[in-house]
């Protein structure tokens, strides 16, 4: 699974009683929506069909060999107006499989189990010690961060050491995790709040923290706590990572991974000196490489914003379960995004709209798609635009646009219309770090 880390600073997350739901909603949930008239039957059918299409595309449905036509599956699941056949539904969707079942909002944001805390503390202390050790490696610091910023990075590693040691001593209050597998579904390795000095981690990092890759995640998130300027400007191993400018590297959490990765034997750039504008081969980035790097960055921001919106509507769902009224700005933002993502909110007969389990699973699928499309960018063909162009920057911008469309087409599309797909990706990209009202 792709492990992606984010430095977003979310607000406090309320904890409420469990709210059972599926990655695709349970049959009883869908039947309740149909029976209550919350949304028109055609709306429910269209949203369910999209979810099934996306899951089938990844081979995530049971009886997949017989499910080559989702229309046939839909006819089996919804045999009569207003009715859902539970047995048919569960032939394709195993209710015992947690990758299909969304169990609990509470479990999506909770304290690590006591049984996991000792190893987690040890892993954090190990990562802290490594951060302290690499801070004394001046040749390594110069090789990765450059002759101008190496001493700033040195100070950064020492702060990372400090943060990891402090948090390892207070895991119960400073670490949260996701035993509900939301993060696994959306490829979110973790996030960190500088203001709260809090880290949220993928459950596999918490349950198996002593591996080098888990310690990389711990160190990455601690980098966000070390200095508010350390953000996510590009993830490890993406096109152009080694060619970033010094001012970017010293403020990018993923670049702080490199020297510890070399220590732990999992570096992709062993022994290399990172030179701004040059690839690992020592050659300047070609126009095509710059285009692909730009396409990856475009989707990175779209994925990040989609993750934020996914968090927003889950916050709203918690509040609705808790009886907390919604503020007008939040309702307006949800209604703005709903038609872009094909949620049900703008189609509902009630006001304010209810965040249904169908909306939550649809939102998750959008986040997932943005990450998968991002991974397609380096390999899609025909990203070089036709000229002439007034400048290289204009050519790169045109190429990035082609790469964004091609990567979504390679995914298979989201909404059944390429123009609508692009409007959604553009909205998300343009609202990077500006989703919450």
Coordinates of C-alpha atoms in Angstrom, one line a residue:
X1 CA 0.0 0.0 0.0
X2 CA 1.2 3.5 -0.8
X3 CA 2.1 5.2 2.4
X4 CA 1.4 8.9 2.1
X5 CA 2.0 11.4 4.9
X6 CA 0.4 14.7 5.3
X7 CA 1.3 17.7 7.5
X8 CA -2.3 19.0 7.7
X9 CA -3.3 20.5 11.0
X10 CA -6.8 19.3 11.7
X11 CA -8.9 20.6 14.5
X12 CA -9.9 18.4 17.5
X13 CA -12.0 15.4 16.5
X14 CA -14.9 14.5 18.7
X15 CA -15.4 11.0 19.8
X16 CA -18.9 9.5 19.7
X17 CA -20.5 6.1 19.9
X18 CA -19.8 3.7 17.0
X19 CA -21.5 4.4 13.7
X20 CA -21.6 1.2 11.6
X21 CA -21.2 1.6 7.9
X22 CA -19.6 -0.1 4.9
X23 CA -17.0 1.0 2.3
X24 CA -20.1 0.5 0.2
X25 CA -23.1 1.0 2.5
X26 CA -24.8 -2.1 4.1
X27 CA -27.9 -3.4 2.5
X28 CA -30.1 -2.2 5.4
X29 CA -28.7 1.3 5.1
X30 CA -29.5 1.5 1.5
X31 CA -32.9 0.1 2.0
X32 CA -33.5 2.7 4.7
X33 CA -32.6 5.5 2.3
X34 CA -34.9 4.1 -0.3
X35 CA -37.8 3.6 2.2
X36 CA -37.4 7.0 3.8
X37 CA -37.3 9.0 0.6
X38 CA -34.2 10.9 1.8
X39 CA -33.1 10.8 -1.8
X40 CA -34.7 9.7 -5.0
X41 CA -34.3 6.1 -6.0
X42 CA -32.5 7.0 -9.2
X43 CA -30.0 9.0 -7.2
X44 CA -29.3 6.0 -4.9
X45 CA -29.0 3.6 -7.8
X46 CA -26.5 5.9 -9.7
X47 CA -24.3 6.4 -6.6
X48 CA -24.2 2.7 -5.8
X49 CA -23.4 1.8 -9.4
X50 CA -20.4 4.2 -9.4
X51 CA -19.1 2.7 -6.2
X52 CA -19.4 -0.9 -7.5
X53 CA -17.7 0.2 -10.8
X54 CA -14.8 1.6 -8.9
X55 CA -14.5 -1.4 -6.6
X56 CA -14.8 -3.8 -9.6
X57 CA -12.1 -1.9 -11.4
X58 CA -9.7 -2.8 -8.6
X59 CA -10.9 -6.4 -8.4
X60 CA -12.4 -5.8 -5.0
X61 CA -15.8 -7.5 -5.6
X62 CA -16.5 -11.1 -4.8
X63 CA -17.6 -13.2 -7.8
X64 CA -15.7 -10.8 -10.0
X65 CA -15.5 -13.2 -12.9
X66 CA -19.3 -13.1 -13.2
X67 CA -19.5 -9.3 -12.5
X68 CA -18.2 -8.2 -15.9
X69 CA -21.4 -6.1 -16.4
X70 CA -22.2 -3.9 -13.4
X71 CA -25.6 -3.4 -15.0
X72 CA -26.3 -7.1 -14.4
X73 CA -25.2 -6.8 -10.8
X74 CA -27.4 -3.8 -10.3
X75 CA -30.4 -5.7 -11.6
X76 CA -29.7 -8.5 -9.2
X77 CA -29.3 -6.1 -6.2
X78 CA -32.3 -3.9 -7.0
X79 CA -34.8 -6.4 -8.5
X80 CA -37.9 -4.2 -7.9
X81 CA -38.7 -0.5 -7.4
X82 CA -37.9 0.5 -3.8
X83 CA -36.3 -2.8 -2.9
X84 CA -32.8 -4.2 -2.4
X85 CA -32.0 -7.9 -2.4
X86 CA -29.6 -8.4 0.6
X87 CA -28.5 -11.9 -0.5
X88 CA -27.6 -10.7 -4.0
X89 CA -25.8 -7.7 -2.5
X90 CA -23.7 -9.8 -0.2
X91 CA -22.7 -12.2 -3.0
X92 CA -20.5 -9.4 -4.2
X93 CA -19.8 -7.6 -0.9
X94 CA -18.5 -9.7 2.0
X95 CA -19.9 -8.1 5.2
X96 CA -17.0 -9.7 7.2
X97 CA -14.3 -8.1 5.1
X98 CA -13.0 -4.9 6.8
X99 CA -11.7 -3.6 3.5
X100 CA -15.3 -3.4 2.4
X101 CA -16.9 -2.6 5.8
X102 CA -16.6 0.8 7.6
X103 CA -17.2 -0.2 11.2
X104 CA -16.8 2.9 13.5
X105 CA -16.2 6.6 13.4
X106 CA -14.8 6.2 16.9
X107 CA -12.3 3.6 15.8
X108 CA -11.2 5.9 12.9
X109 CA -9.7 8.3 15.5
X110 CA -8.7 6.7 18.8
X111 CA -5.8 6.1 21.2
X112 CA -3.4 3.3 20.4
X113 CA -4.2 0.1 22.2
X114 CA -2.1 -0.4 25.3
X115 CA -0.6 -3.5 23.8
X116 CA 0.8 -1.5 20.9
X117 CA 2.3 1.3 23.0
X118 CA 5.6 -0.2 24.2
X119 CA 6.9 -1.1 20.7
X120 CA 5.6 2.3 19.4
X121 CA 7.6 4.1 22.1
X122 CA 10.7 2.1 21.2
X123 CA 10.3 2.8 17.5
X124 CA 9.9 6.5 18.2
X125 CA 13.0 6.5 20.4
X126 CA 15.0 4.6 17.7
X127 CA 13.9 7.2 15.1
X128 CA 14.8 10.0 17.5
X129 CA 18.3 8.5 18.0
X130 CA 18.8 8.2 14.2
X131 CA 17.7 11.8 13.7
X132 CA 20.2 12.9 16.3
X133 CA 23.0 10.9 14.7
X134 CA 22.4 12.2 11.1
X135 CA 22.4 15.7 12.5
X136 CA 26.1 15.3 13.0
X137 CA 26.8 14.0 9.5
X138 CA 27.8 17.3 7.8
X139 CA 28.8 15.6 4.5
X140 CA 25.5 13.9 4.3
X141 CA 23.6 17.0 5.2
X142 CA 25.4 19.0 2.5
X143 CA 24.8 16.2 0.0
X144 CA 21.0 16.2 0.5
X145 CA 20.2 19.8 1.6
X146 CA 23.0 21.7 -0.1
X147 CA 25.8 24.1 1.0
X148 CA 23.4 26.9 1.9
X149 CA 20.8 25.0 4.0
X150 CA 22.6 22.1 5.5
X151 CA 22.9 23.8 8.9
X152 CA 19.2 24.6 8.9
X153 CA 18.5 21.0 8.2
X154 CA 20.9 20.0 11.0
X155 CA 18.8 22.1 13.5
X156 CA 15.7 20.5 12.0
X157 CA 16.9 17.0 12.8
X158 CA 17.7 18.0 16.3
X159 CA 14.2 19.3 16.8
X160 CA 12.8 16.1 15.3
X161 CA 14.8 14.2 17.9
X162 CA 13.3 16.4 20.6
X163 CA 9.7 15.9 19.4
X164 CA 10.0 12.2 19.0
X165 CA 11.4 11.7 22.5
X166 CA 8.7 13.9 24.0
X167 CA 5.8 12.2 22.2
X168 CA 7.1 8.7 23.0
X169 CA 6.7 9.5 26.7
X170 CA 3.0 10.6 26.2
X171 CA 1.6 8.3 23.6
X172 CA -1.9 8.2 25.2
X173 CA -2.4 11.9 24.7
X174 CA -0.2 12.8 21.7
X175 CA -0.8 9.9 19.3
X176 CA -4.0 8.8 17.7
X177 CA -4.6 6.0 15.1
X178 CA -7.2 4.5 12.8
X179 CA -8.2 1.0 13.6
X180 CA -11.2 1.5 11.3
X181 CA -8.9 1.4 8.2
X182 CA -10.1 4.7 6.8
X183 CA -6.5 5.7 6.1
X184 CA -5.7 2.4 4.4
X185 CA -8.6 3.1 2.1
X186 CA -7.5 6.6 1.2
X187 CA -3.7 6.0 1.3
X188 CA -3.2 8.4 4.2
X189 CA -0.1 7.4 6.1
X190 CA -0.6 10.0 8.8
X191 CA -1.0 13.6 9.6
X192 CA 0.5 16.0 12.2
X193 CA -0.8 19.1 13.9
X194 CA 2.0 21.5 14.8
X195 CA -0.2 23.6 17.0
X196 CA -1.4 20.6 19.0
X197 CA 1.9 18.7 18.8
X198 CA -0.2 15.7 17.8
X199 CA 0.4 12.9 15.3
X200 CA -2.2 10.6 13.7
X201 CA -0.9 7.3 12.3
X202 CA -2.0 4.5 10.0
X203 CA -2.9 1.5 12.2
X204 CA -0.3 -0.7 10.6
X205 CA 2.4 1.8 11.8
X206 CA 1.0 1.5 15.3
X207 CA 0.7 -2.3 15.3
X208 CA 4.1 -2.9 13.6
X209 CA 6.2 0.1 14.4
X210 CA 9.7 -1.3 14.5
X211 CA 10.1 -1.7 10.8
X212 CA 12.3 0.8 8.9
X213 CA 9.3 2.0 6.9
X214 CA 7.2 2.6 10.0
X215 CA 10.0 4.6 11.6
X216 CA 10.2 6.6 8.4
X217 CA 6.6 7.6 8.9
X218 CA 7.2 8.5 12.5
X219 CA 10.1 10.7 11.6
X220 CA 8.2 12.3 8.7
X221 CA 5.3 13.3 10.9
X222 CA 7.7 14.5 13.7
X223 CA 9.3 16.8 11.1
X224 CA 6.0 18.6 10.8
X225 CA 6.0 19.1 14.6
X226 CA 9.6 20.3 14.6
X227 CA 9.0 23.6 12.7
X228 CA 5.7 25.0 11.3
X229 CA 7.6 25.8 8.0
X230 CA 8.2 22.1 7.4
X231 CA 5.3 21.1 5.1
X232 CA 4.7 18.7 2.3
X233 CA 6.0 20.0 -1.0
X234 CA 6.6 16.7 -2.6
X235 CA 6.6 13.1 -1.5
X236 CA 9.6 10.7 -1.4
X237 CA 10.5 9.2 -4.7
X238 CA 8.2 11.3 -6.9
X239 CA 9.5 12.8 -10.2
X240 CA 12.0 15.6 -9.6
X241 CA 12.3 14.8 -5.8
X242 CA 16.1 14.8 -5.9
X243 CA 16.2 17.9 -8.1
X244 CA 14.3 20.2 -5.8
X245 CA 15.6 23.6 -4.9
X246 CA 17.4 24.0 -1.5
X247 CA 14.7 26.2 -0.1
X248 CA 12.1 23.5 -0.9
X249 CA 14.1 20.6 0.5
X250 CA 14.8 22.2 3.9
X251 CA 11.1 22.9 4.4
X252 CA 9.8 19.5 3.0
X253 CA 9.2 16.7 5.5
X254 CA 10.0 14.0 2.9
X255 CA 13.6 15.3 2.4
X256 CA 14.2 14.7 6.1
X257 CA 13.5 11.0 5.4
X258 CA 16.6 10.6 3.2
X259 CA 19.5 10.4 5.6
X260 CA 17.6 8.1 8.1
X261 CA 16.6 6.0 5.1
X262 CA 20.3 5.6 4.2
X263 CA 21.0 4.6 7.8
X264 CA 18.1 2.0 7.7
X265 CA 19.0 0.6 4.3
X266 CA 15.9 1.7 2.4
X267 CA 17.0 4.8 0.5
X268 CA 16.3 5.1 -3.2
X269 CA 19.2 7.5 -3.6
X270 CA 22.2 5.8 -1.9
X271 CA 25.3 7.9 -2.0
X272 CA 23.8 10.5 -4.3
X273 CA 24.3 14.2 -4.0
X274 CA 21.0 16.1 -4.6
X275 CA 21.7 19.0 -7.0
X276 CA 18.9 21.5 -7.7
X277 CA 17.6 21.0 -11.3
X278 CA 19.5 17.8 -11.8
X279 CA 18.2 14.2 -11.9
X280 CA 19.9 11.2 -10.3
X281 CA 21.7 10.7 -13.6
X282 CA 23.3 14.2 -13.3
X283 CA 21.4 15.5 -16.2
X284 CA 19.0 18.5 -16.1
X285 CA 15.3 17.7 -15.9
X286 CA 13.9 17.5 -19.4
X287 CA 10.7 19.4 -20.3
X288 CA 8.9 16.1 -20.3
X289 CA 10.2 15.2 -16.8
X290 CA 9.1 18.7 -15.5
X291 CA 5.7 18.1 -17.0
X292 CA 5.3 14.7 -15.3
X293 CA 6.6 16.2 -12.0
X294 CA 4.0 19.0 -12.4
X295 CA 1.3 16.4 -13.0
X296 CA 2.2 14.5 -9.9
X297 CA 2.1 17.7 -7.8
X298 CA -1.3 18.6 -9.3
X299 CA -2.8 15.3 -8.1
X300 CA -0.9 15.5 -4.8
X301 CA -2.8 18.7 -4.0
X302 CA -6.1 17.3 -5.3
X303 CA -5.6 14.2 -3.1
X304 CA -4.8 16.3 -0.1
X305 CA -7.9 18.5 -0.6
X306 CA -10.1 15.4 -1.2
X307 CA -8.7 14.0 2.1
X308 CA -9.6 17.2 3.9
X309 CA -13.2 17.1 2.5
X310 CA -13.5 13.4 3.5
X311 CA -12.5 14.5 7.0
X312 CA -15.0 17.3 7.0
X313 CA -18.0 15.2 6.1
X314 CA -17.0 12.6 8.7
X315 CA -16.8 15.4 11.3
X316 CA -20.3 16.4 10.2
X317 CA -21.5 12.8 10.5
X318 CA -20.1 12.7 14.1
X319 CA -21.9 15.9 14.9
X320 CA -25.1 14.7 13.4
X321 CA -25.0 11.5 15.5
X322 CA -24.2 13.7 18.5
X323 CA -27.1 16.1 17.8
X324 CA -24.8 19.1 17.2
X325 CA -26.3 21.6 14.8
X326 CA -24.4 22.4 11.6
X327 CA -23.2 25.9 10.9
X328 CA -24.2 27.6 7.7
X329 CA -20.7 27.8 6.2
X330 CA -20.2 24.0 6.6
X331 CA -23.6 23.3 5.0
X332 CA -22.7 25.6 2.1
X333 CA -19.4 24.0 1.5
X334 CA -20.9 20.5 1.5
X335 CA -23.6 21.6 -1.0
X336 CA -20.9 23.2 -3.2
X337 CA -18.9 19.9 -3.3
X338 CA -21.8 17.4 -3.5
X339 CA -22.6 17.9 -7.2
X340 CA -18.9 17.8 -8.1
X341 CA -18.4 14.4 -6.4
X342 CA -21.9 13.0 -7.1
X343 CA -22.8 12.8 -3.4
X344 CA -26.5 12.8 -2.4
X345 CA -26.5 15.9 -0.3
X346 CA -27.7 18.3 -3.0
X347 CA -30.3 15.8 -4.1
X348 CA -31.9 15.3 -0.7
X349 CA -35.4 16.3 0.3
X350 CA -34.3 17.4 3.8
X351 CA -32.6 20.5 5.0
X352 CA -30.0 20.6 6.2
X353 CA -28.9 17.5 4.3
X354 CA -27.9 14.3 6.2
X355 CA -24.5 12.9 5.6
X356 CA -25.4 9.3 4.7
X357 CA -23.2 6.3 4.7
X358 CA -23.5 6.4 0.9
X359 CA -21.9 9.9 0.9
X360 CA -19.1 8.8 3.2
X361 CA -18.1 5.8 1.1
X362 CA -18.4 7.9 -2.1
X363 CA -16.1 10.5 -0.7
X364 CA -13.6 7.9 0.3
X365 CA -13.6 6.5 -3.2
X366 CA -12.8 10.0 -4.6
X367 CA -9.8 10.3 -2.3
X368 CA -8.6 6.9 -3.3
X369 CA -9.0 7.7 -7.0
X370 CA -6.9 10.9 -6.7
X371 CA -4.0 8.9 -5.3
X372 CA -4.3 6.2 -7.9
X373 CA -4.4 8.8 -10.7
X374 CA -1.3 10.5 -9.3
X375 CA 0.6 7.2 -9.6
X376 CA -0.5 6.9 -13.2
X377 CA 1.1 10.3 -14.2
X378 CA 4.7 9.0 -14.6
X379 CA 3.6 6.3 -17.1
X380 CA 0.9 7.8 -19.2
X381 CA 1.8 8.5 -22.9
X382 CA 1.6 11.7 -25.0
X383 CA 2.1 14.4 -22.4
X384 CA 4.2 16.6 -24.7
X385 CA 1.9 19.3 -26.1
X386 CA 2.0 20.6 -29.6
X387 CA 3.7 24.0 -30.0
X388 CA 4.7 26.6 -30.6
X389 CA 4.8 28.2 -27.1
X390 CA 6.0 31.6 -26.0
X391 CA 8.0 30.1 -23.1
X392 CA 9.1 26.8 -21.6
X393 CA 6.8 27.6 -18.7
X394 CA 3.8 27.8 -21.1
X395 CA 4.8 24.4 -22.6
X396 CA 5.1 22.8 -19.2
X397 CA 1.7 24.2 -18.1
X398 CA 0.0 22.8 -21.3
X399 CA 1.7 19.4 -20.7
X400 CA 0.7 19.2 -17.1
X401 CA -2.9 19.7 -18.2
X402 CA -2.6 16.8 -20.7
X403 CA -1.0 14.7 -18.0
X404 CA -3.8 15.3 -15.5
X405 CA -6.4 14.2 -18.1
X406 CA -4.4 11.2 -19.3
X407 CA -3.8 10.0 -15.7
X408 CA -7.6 10.1 -14.9
X409 CA -8.4 8.4 -18.2
X410 CA -5.9 5.6 -17.3
X411 CA -7.7 5.2 -14.0
X412 CA -10.9 4.7 -15.9
X413 CA -12.7 7.9 -15.0
X414 CA -14.8 8.8 -12.0
X415 CA -18.1 10.4 -13.0
X416 CA -18.7 9.0 -16.5
X417 CA -17.7 12.3 -18.1
X418 CA -14.1 13.5 -18.7
X419 CA -15.1 17.1 -18.4
X420 CA -16.8 16.6 -15.1
X421 CA -13.8 14.6 -13.9
X422 CA -11.5 17.5 -14.7
X423 CA -13.8 20.0 -13.0
X424 CA -13.6 18.0 -9.8
X425 CA -9.8 17.6 -10.0
X426 CA -9.4 21.3 -10.7
X427 CA -11.7 22.3 -7.8
X428 CA -9.7 20.0 -5.4
X429 CA -6.4 21.3 -6.6
X430 CA -7.5 24.9 -6.3
X431 CA -8.8 24.3 -2.8
X432 CA -5.6 22.7 -1.5
X433 CA -5.4 23.6 2.2
X434 CA -8.7 25.6 1.8
X435 CA -11.5 23.0 2.1
X436 CA -12.7 23.6 5.6
X437 CA -14.9 26.7 5.6

